[in-house]
Amino acid sequence: FDASRMSSSSLETRALERLVPRCLVRRLQHPSRHAASLRSPSVEVYEGALAFIDISGFSRLSELLSERHGAQGAELLQTYINRYFRSLIEIVVAHGGDILKFAGDAFIASWRADSAA
């Protein structure tokens, strides 16, 4: 896979950005600038903002859906969370943010100070 051949607007780039943070896609597109950091762990320091987004009342919602819908409660919970996260992620990305990590009913988003948002 050679991400350096992808344009910033290519179908491949947009697909990859759905799976990994855009900051990593940018590194893959410019390997000469980030050669060392692509071969081993590295640190990038920049000014920006982080947000920890957590669903309040997740445990209680899980219990209620399980009580009311039995085994289907877990499927309903997954549907609700996916729908909710999809909306939040679209907002984060529309404002120049990256999703860095998911953890259960939460995720971490970041915005670089130099982003267009």
PDB file of N, CA and C in Angstrom, residues 29-105:
ATOM      1  N   GLN A  29       0.711  10.051   3.514  1.00  0.00           N
ATOM      2  CA  GLN A  29       0.764  10.698   2.207  1.00  0.00           C
ATOM      3  C   GLN A  29       2.094  11.414   1.973  1.00  0.00           C
ATOM      4  N   HIS A  30       2.802  11.738   3.043  1.00  0.00           N
ATOM      5  CA  HIS A  30       4.072  12.468   2.925  1.00  0.00           C
ATOM      6  C   HIS A  30       5.178  11.718   3.664  1.00  0.00           C
ATOM      7  N   PRO A  31       5.513  10.520   3.187  1.00  0.00           N
ATOM      8  CA  PRO A  31       6.490   9.694   3.915  1.00  0.00           C
ATOM      9  C   PRO A  31       7.875  10.325   4.001  1.00  0.00           C
ATOM     10  N   SER A  32       8.265  11.159   3.049  1.00  0.00           N
ATOM     11  CA  SER A  32       9.600  11.771   3.117  1.00  0.00           C
ATOM     12  C   SER A  32       9.716  12.724   4.301  1.00  0.00           C
ATOM     13  N   ARG A  33       8.619  13.369   4.667  1.00  0.00           N
ATOM     14  CA  ARG A  33       8.622  14.276   5.823  1.00  0.00           C
ATOM     15  C   ARG A  33       8.579  13.526   7.152  1.00  0.00           C
ATOM     16  N   HIS A  34       8.011  12.322   7.127  1.00  0.00           N
ATOM     17  CA  HIS A  34       7.774  11.575   8.367  1.00  0.00           C
ATOM     18  C   HIS A  34       8.405  10.187   8.323  1.00  0.00           C
ATOM     19  N   ALA A  35       9.461  10.008   7.546  1.00  0.00           N
ATOM     20  CA  ALA A  35      10.033   8.676   7.326  1.00  0.00           C
ATOM     21  C   ALA A  35      10.357   7.959   8.627  1.00  0.00           C
ATOM     22  N   ALA A  36      11.046   8.621   9.531  1.00  0.00           N
ATOM     23  CA  ALA A  36      11.449   7.965  10.777  1.00  0.00           C
ATOM     24  C   ALA A  36      10.233   7.572  11.611  1.00  0.00           C
ATOM     25  N   SER A  37       9.216   8.436  11.661  1.00  0.00           N
ATOM     26  CA  SER A  37       8.064   8.156  12.517  1.00  0.00           C
ATOM     27  C   SER A  37       7.171   7.063  11.944  1.00  0.00           C
ATOM     28  N   LEU A  38       7.323   6.736  10.674  1.00  0.00           N
ATOM     29  CA  LEU A  38       6.521   5.650  10.100  1.00  0.00           C
ATOM     30  C   LEU A  38       7.128   4.287  10.391  1.00  0.00           C
ATOM     31  N   ARG A  39       8.404   4.261  10.741  1.00  0.00           N
ATOM     32  CA  ARG A  39       9.081   2.989  11.020  1.00  0.00           C
ATOM     33  C   ARG A  39       9.139   2.651  12.506  1.00  0.00           C
ATOM     34  N   SER A  40       8.960   3.621  13.345  1.00  0.00           N
ATOM     35  CA  SER A  40       9.036   3.367  14.784  1.00  0.00           C
ATOM     36  C   SER A  40       8.109   4.344  15.500  1.00  0.00           C
ATOM     37  N   PRO A  41       7.803   4.058  16.750  1.00  0.00           N
ATOM     38  CA  PRO A  41       6.938   4.978  17.503  1.00  0.00           C
ATOM     39  C   PRO A  41       7.541   6.372  17.555  1.00  0.00           C
ATOM     40  N   SER A  42       6.687   7.365  17.537  1.00  0.00           N
ATOM     41  CA  SER A  42       7.164   8.747  17.580  1.00  0.00           C
ATOM     42  C   SER A  42       6.151   9.615  18.305  1.00  0.00           C
ATOM     43  N   VAL A  43       6.552  10.838  18.548  1.00  0.00           N
ATOM     44  CA  VAL A  43       5.698  11.809  19.218  1.00  0.00           C
ATOM     45  C   VAL A  43       5.593  13.030  18.318  1.00  0.00           C
ATOM     46  N   GLU A  44       4.405  13.557  18.217  1.00  0.00           N
ATOM     47  CA  GLU A  44       4.206  14.811  17.491  1.00  0.00           C
ATOM     48  C   GLU A  44       3.592  15.798  18.476  1.00  0.00           C
ATOM     49  N   VAL A  45       4.219  16.929  18.638  1.00  0.00           N
ATOM     50  CA  VAL A  45       3.745  17.943  19.571  1.00  0.00           C
ATOM     51  C   VAL A  45       3.128  19.080  18.764  1.00  0.00           C
ATOM     52  N   TYR A  46       1.917  19.450  19.118  1.00  0.00           N
ATOM     53  CA  TYR A  46       1.258  20.574  18.465  1.00  0.00           C
ATOM     54  C   TYR A  46       0.235  21.167  19.414  1.00  0.00           C
ATOM     55  N   GLU A  47      -0.125  22.410  19.160  1.00  0.00           N
ATOM     56  CA  GLU A  47      -1.158  23.057  19.950  1.00  0.00           C
ATOM     57  C   GLU A  47      -2.518  22.685  19.383  1.00  0.00           C
ATOM     58  N   GLY A  48      -3.462  22.516  20.268  1.00  0.00           N
ATOM     59  CA  GLY A  48      -4.798  22.154  19.824  1.00  0.00           C
ATOM     60  C   GLY A  48      -5.708  21.916  21.003  1.00  0.00           C
ATOM     61  N   ALA A  49      -6.771  21.186  20.741  1.00  0.00           N
ATOM     62  CA  ALA A  49      -7.755  20.878  21.781  1.00  0.00           C
ATOM     63  C   ALA A  49      -8.122  19.404  21.707  1.00  0.00           C
ATOM     64  N   LEU A  50      -8.400  18.824  22.856  1.00  0.00           N
ATOM     65  CA  LEU A  50      -8.880  17.446  22.954  1.00  0.00           C
ATOM     66  C   LEU A  50     -10.252  17.460  23.604  1.00  0.00           C
ATOM     67  N   ALA A  51     -11.082  16.540  23.186  1.00  0.00           N
ATOM     68  CA  ALA A  51     -12.391  16.384  23.818  1.00  0.00           C
ATOM     69  C   ALA A  51     -12.604  14.902  24.117  1.00  0.00           C
ATOM     70  N   PHE A  52     -13.015  14.616  25.330  1.00  0.00           N
ATOM     71  CA  PHE A  52     -13.401  13.270  25.720  1.00  0.00           C
ATOM     72  C   PHE A  52     -14.921  13.256  25.721  1.00  0.00           C
ATOM     73  N   ILE A  53     -15.503  12.519  24.786  1.00  0.00           N
ATOM     74  CA  ILE A  53     -16.948  12.486  24.631  1.00  0.00           C
ATOM     75  C   ILE A  53     -17.460  11.149  25.160  1.00  0.00           C
ATOM     76  N   ASP A  54     -18.326  11.219  26.162  1.00  0.00           N
ATOM     77  CA  ASP A  54     -18.804  10.033  26.857  1.00  0.00           C
ATOM     78  C   ASP A  54     -20.329  10.075  26.917  1.00  0.00           C
ATOM     79  N   ILE A  55     -20.955   8.935  26.743  1.00  0.00           N
ATOM     80  CA  ILE A  55     -22.413   8.868  26.826  1.00  0.00           C
ATOM     81  C   ILE A  55     -22.808   8.741  28.290  1.00  0.00           C
ATOM     82  N   SER A  56     -23.457   9.758  28.787  1.00  0.00           N
ATOM     83  CA  SER A  56     -23.921   9.767  30.168  1.00  0.00           C
ATOM     84  C   SER A  56     -25.100   8.804  30.316  1.00  0.00           C
ATOM     85  N   GLY A  57     -25.083   7.991  31.358  1.00  0.00           N
ATOM     86  CA  GLY A  57     -26.181   7.076  31.615  1.00  0.00           C
ATOM     87  C   GLY A  57     -26.144   5.808  30.780  1.00  0.00           C
ATOM     88  N   PHE A  58     -24.990   5.492  30.196  1.00  0.00           N
ATOM     89  CA  PHE A  58     -24.865   4.325  29.328  1.00  0.00           C
ATOM     90  C   PHE A  58     -25.214   3.030  30.068  1.00  0.00           C
ATOM     91  N   SER A  59     -24.700   2.854  31.267  1.00  0.00           N
ATOM     92  CA  SER A  59     -24.944   1.619  32.024  1.00  0.00           C
ATOM     93  C   SER A  59     -26.428   1.453  32.318  1.00  0.00           C
ATOM     94  N   ARG A  60     -27.068   2.525  32.726  1.00  0.00           N
ATOM     95  CA  ARG A  60     -28.502   2.464  33.037  1.00  0.00           C
ATOM     96  C   ARG A  60     -29.312   2.158  31.780  1.00  0.00           C
ATOM     97  N   LEU A  61     -28.947   2.794  30.638  1.00  0.00           N
ATOM     98  CA  LEU A  61     -29.628   2.525  29.378  1.00  0.00           C
ATOM     99  C   LEU A  61     -29.471   1.061  28.990  1.00  0.00           C
ATOM    100  N   SER A  62     -28.280   0.527  29.173  1.00  0.00           N
ATOM    101  CA  SER A  62     -28.014  -0.878  28.867  1.00  0.00           C
ATOM    102  C   SER A  62     -28.906  -1.789  29.706  1.00  0.00           C
ATOM    103  N   GLU A  63     -29.016  -1.487  30.988  1.00  0.00           N
ATOM    104  CA  GLU A  63     -29.855  -2.284  31.883  1.00  0.00           C
ATOM    105  C   GLU A  63     -31.329  -2.209  31.481  1.00  0.00           C
ATOM    106  N   LEU A  64     -31.806  -1.016  31.192  1.00  0.00           N
ATOM    107  CA  LEU A  64     -33.216  -0.841  30.816  1.00  0.00           C
ATOM    108  C   LEU A  64     -33.554  -1.590  29.532  1.00  0.00           C
ATOM    109  N   LEU A  65     -32.693  -1.488  28.539  1.00  0.00           N
ATOM    110  CA  LEU A  65     -32.957  -2.178  27.278  1.00  0.00           C
ATOM    111  C   LEU A  65     -32.929  -3.689  27.465  1.00  0.00           C
ATOM    112  N   SER A  66     -32.035  -4.157  28.327  1.00  0.00           N
ATOM    113  CA  SER A  66     -31.962  -5.588  28.601  1.00  0.00           C
ATOM    114  C   SER A  66     -33.223  -6.071  29.323  1.00  0.00           C
ATOM    115  N   GLU A  67     -33.683  -5.290  30.307  1.00  0.00           N
ATOM    116  CA  GLU A  67     -34.890  -5.649  31.050  1.00  0.00           C
ATOM    117  C   GLU A  67     -36.122  -5.669  30.152  1.00  0.00           C
ATOM    118  N   ARG A  68     -36.235  -4.680  29.282  1.00  0.00           N
ATOM    119  CA  ARG A  68     -37.438  -4.535  28.455  1.00  0.00           C
ATOM    120  C   ARG A  68     -37.426  -5.393  27.197  1.00  0.00           C
ATOM    121  N   HIS A  69     -36.245  -5.693  26.663  1.00  0.00           N
ATOM    122  CA  HIS A  69     -36.176  -6.361  25.362  1.00  0.00           C
ATOM    123  C   HIS A  69     -35.360  -7.653  25.375  1.00  0.00           C
ATOM    124  N   GLY A  70     -34.917  -8.065  26.541  1.00  0.00           N
ATOM    125  CA  GLY A  70     -34.154  -9.306  26.636  1.00  0.00           C
ATOM    126  C   GLY A  70     -32.897  -9.264  25.781  1.00  0.00           C
ATOM    127  N   ALA A  71     -32.647 -10.357  25.045  1.00  0.00           N
ATOM    128  CA  ALA A  71     -31.436 -10.464  24.224  1.00  0.00           C
ATOM    129  C   ALA A  71     -31.391  -9.397  23.140  1.00  0.00           C
ATOM    130  N   GLN A  72     -32.529  -8.950  22.654  1.00  0.00           N
ATOM    131  CA  GLN A  72     -32.554  -7.913  21.624  1.00  0.00           C
ATOM    132  C   GLN A  72     -32.138  -6.545  22.169  1.00  0.00           C
ATOM    133  N   GLY A  73     -32.111  -6.407  23.481  1.00  0.00           N
ATOM    134  CA  GLY A  73     -31.701  -5.147  24.094  1.00  0.00           C
ATOM    135  C   GLY A  73     -30.284  -4.750  23.708  1.00  0.00           C
ATOM    136  N   ALA A  74     -29.392  -5.742  23.638  1.00  0.00           N
ATOM    137  CA  ALA A  74     -28.007  -5.451  23.260  1.00  0.00           C
ATOM    138  C   ALA A  74     -27.929  -4.953  21.823  1.00  0.00           C
ATOM    139  N   GLU A  75     -28.734  -5.547  20.937  1.00  0.00           N
ATOM    140  CA  GLU A  75     -28.752  -5.098  19.539  1.00  0.00           C
ATOM    141  C   GLU A  75     -29.314  -3.689  19.424  1.00  0.00           C
ATOM    142  N   LEU A  76     -30.354  -3.406  20.181  1.00  0.00           N
ATOM    143  CA  LEU A  76     -30.916  -2.053  20.182  1.00  0.00           C
ATOM    144  C   LEU A  76     -29.903  -1.044  20.700  1.00  0.00           C
ATOM    145  N   LEU A  77     -29.196  -1.417  21.764  1.00  0.00           N
ATOM    146  CA  LEU A  77     -28.186  -0.528  22.332  1.00  0.00           C
ATOM    147  C   LEU A  77     -27.110  -0.216  21.298  1.00  0.00           C
ATOM    148  N   GLN A  78     -26.655  -1.234  20.592  1.00  0.00           N
ATOM    149  CA  GLN A  78     -25.637  -1.030  19.565  1.00  0.00           C
ATOM    150  C   GLN A  78     -26.160  -0.114  18.453  1.00  0.00           C
ATOM    151  N   THR A  79     -27.389  -0.311  18.048  1.00  0.00           N
ATOM    152  CA  THR A  79     -27.997   0.534  17.020  1.00  0.00           C
ATOM    153  C   THR A  79     -28.053   1.981  17.483  1.00  0.00           C
ATOM    154  N   TYR A  80     -28.498   2.210  18.719  1.00  0.00           N
ATOM    155  CA  TYR A  80     -28.604   3.572  19.256  1.00  0.00           C
ATOM    156  C   TYR A  80     -27.234   4.231  19.345  1.00  0.00           C
ATOM    157  N   ILE A  81     -26.252   3.494  19.858  1.00  0.00           N
ATOM    158  CA  ILE A  81     -24.918   4.071  20.013  1.00  0.00           C
ATOM    159  C   ILE A  81     -24.293   4.376  18.655  1.00  0.00           C
ATOM    160  N   ASN A  82     -24.429   3.454  17.716  1.00  0.00           N
ATOM    161  CA  ASN A  82     -23.867   3.702  16.383  1.00  0.00           C
ATOM    162  C   ASN A  82     -24.494   4.942  15.747  1.00  0.00           C
ATOM    163  N   ARG A  83     -25.779   5.092  15.881  1.00  0.00           N
ATOM    164  CA  ARG A  83     -26.474   6.259  15.317  1.00  0.00           C
ATOM    165  C   ARG A  83     -26.001   7.542  16.001  1.00  0.00           C
ATOM    166  N   TYR A  84     -25.894   7.502  17.314  1.00  0.00           N
ATOM    167  CA  TYR A  84     -25.466   8.672  18.082  1.00  0.00           C
ATOM    168  C   TYR A  84     -24.021   9.041  17.754  1.00  0.00           C
ATOM    169  N   PHE A  85     -23.136   8.034  17.766  1.00  0.00           N
ATOM    170  CA  PHE A  85     -21.732   8.288  17.441  1.00  0.00           C
ATOM    171  C   PHE A  85     -21.583   8.805  16.012  1.00  0.00           C
ATOM    172  N   ARG A  86     -22.328   8.248  15.077  1.00  0.00           N
ATOM    173  CA  ARG A  86     -22.241   8.701  13.686  1.00  0.00           C
ATOM    174  C   ARG A  86     -22.525  10.203  13.608  1.00  0.00           C
ATOM    175  N   SER A  87     -23.548  10.656  14.294  1.00  0.00           N
ATOM    176  CA  SER A  87     -23.886  12.085  14.291  1.00  0.00           C
ATOM    177  C   SER A  87     -22.767  12.909  14.917  1.00  0.00           C
ATOM    178  N   LEU A  88     -22.262  12.459  16.050  1.00  0.00           N
ATOM    179  CA  LEU A  88     -21.184  13.200  16.721  1.00  0.00           C
ATOM    180  C   LEU A  88     -19.911  13.227  15.882  1.00  0.00           C
ATOM    181  N   ILE A  89     -19.571  12.110  15.284  1.00  0.00           N
ATOM    182  CA  ILE A  89     -18.356  12.028  14.468  1.00  0.00           C
ATOM    183  C   ILE A  89     -18.472  12.955  13.259  1.00  0.00           C
ATOM    184  N   GLU A  90     -19.637  12.998  12.642  1.00  0.00           N
ATOM    185  CA  GLU A  90     -19.828  13.907  11.510  1.00  0.00           C
ATOM    186  C   GLU A  90     -19.603  15.353  11.932  1.00  0.00           C
ATOM    187  N   ILE A  91     -20.044  15.718  13.121  1.00  0.00           N
ATOM    188  CA  ILE A  91     -19.843  17.081  13.632  1.00  0.00           C
ATOM    189  C   ILE A  91     -18.359  17.342  13.873  1.00  0.00           C
ATOM    190  N   VAL A  92     -17.682  16.413  14.516  1.00  0.00           N
ATOM    191  CA  VAL A  92     -16.249  16.572  14.794  1.00  0.00           C
ATOM    192  C   VAL A  92     -15.480  16.756  13.487  1.00  0.00           C
ATOM    193  N   VAL A  93     -15.710  15.873  12.532  1.00  0.00           N
ATOM    194  CA  VAL A  93     -14.988  15.920  11.257  1.00  0.00           C
ATOM    195  C   VAL A  93     -15.332  17.189  10.481  1.00  0.00           C
ATOM    196  N   ALA A  94     -16.601  17.595  10.480  1.00  0.00           N
ATOM    197  CA  ALA A  94     -17.010  18.809   9.773  1.00  0.00           C
ATOM    198  C   ALA A  94     -16.313  20.047  10.315  1.00  0.00           C
ATOM    199  N   HIS A  95     -15.882  19.973  11.574  1.00  0.00           N
ATOM    200  CA  HIS A  95     -15.188  21.105  12.190  1.00  0.00           C
ATOM    201  C   HIS A  95     -13.679  20.886  12.277  1.00  0.00           C
ATOM    202  N   GLY A  96     -13.159  20.010  11.414  1.00  0.00           N
ATOM    203  CA  GLY A  96     -11.715  19.834  11.299  1.00  0.00           C
ATOM    204  C   GLY A  96     -11.086  18.934  12.334  1.00  0.00           C
ATOM    205  N   GLY A  97     -11.873  18.180  13.058  1.00  0.00           N
ATOM    206  CA  GLY A  97     -11.331  17.315  14.106  1.00  0.00           C
ATOM    207  C   GLY A  97     -11.002  15.920  13.618  1.00  0.00           C
ATOM    208  N   ASP A  98     -10.246  15.216  14.419  1.00  0.00           N
ATOM    209  CA  ASP A  98      -9.899  13.812  14.193  1.00  0.00           C
ATOM    210  C   ASP A  98     -10.413  12.986  15.353  1.00  0.00           C
ATOM    211  N   ILE A  99     -10.871  11.789  15.074  1.00  0.00           N
ATOM    212  CA  ILE A  99     -11.229  10.840  16.120  1.00  0.00           C
ATOM    213  C   ILE A  99      -9.978  10.014  16.388  1.00  0.00           C
ATOM    214  N   LEU A 100      -9.465  10.089  17.602  1.00  0.00           N
ATOM    215  CA  LEU A 100      -8.216   9.406  17.933  1.00  0.00           C
ATOM    216  C   LEU A 100      -8.436   8.014  18.497  1.00  0.00           C
ATOM    217  N   LYS A 101      -9.494   7.833  19.292  1.00  0.00           N
ATOM    218  CA  LYS A 101      -9.663   6.553  19.972  1.00  0.00           C
ATOM    219  C   LYS A 101     -11.112   6.377  20.412  1.00  0.00           C
ATOM    220  N   PHE A 102     -11.582   5.146  20.299  1.00  0.00           N
ATOM    221  CA  PHE A 102     -12.879   4.755  20.857  1.00  0.00           C
ATOM    222  C   PHE A 102     -12.621   3.900  22.087  1.00  0.00           C
ATOM    223  N   ALA A 103     -13.468   4.047  23.088  1.00  0.00           N
ATOM    224  CA  ALA A 103     -13.367   3.235  24.299  1.00  0.00           C
ATOM    225  C   ALA A 103     -14.780   3.010  24.827  1.00  0.00           C
ATOM    226  N   GLY A 104     -15.381   1.906  24.429  1.00  0.00           N
ATOM    227  CA  GLY A 104     -16.733   1.585  24.900  1.00  0.00           C
ATOM    228  C   GLY A 104     -17.749   2.613  24.461  1.00  0.00           C
ATOM    229  N   ASP A 105     -18.293   3.343  25.424  1.00  0.00           N
ATOM    230  CA  ASP A 105     -19.321   4.341  25.120  1.00  0.00           C
ATOM    231  C   ASP A 105     -18.733   5.744  25.040  1.00  0.00           C
TER     232      ASP A 105
END
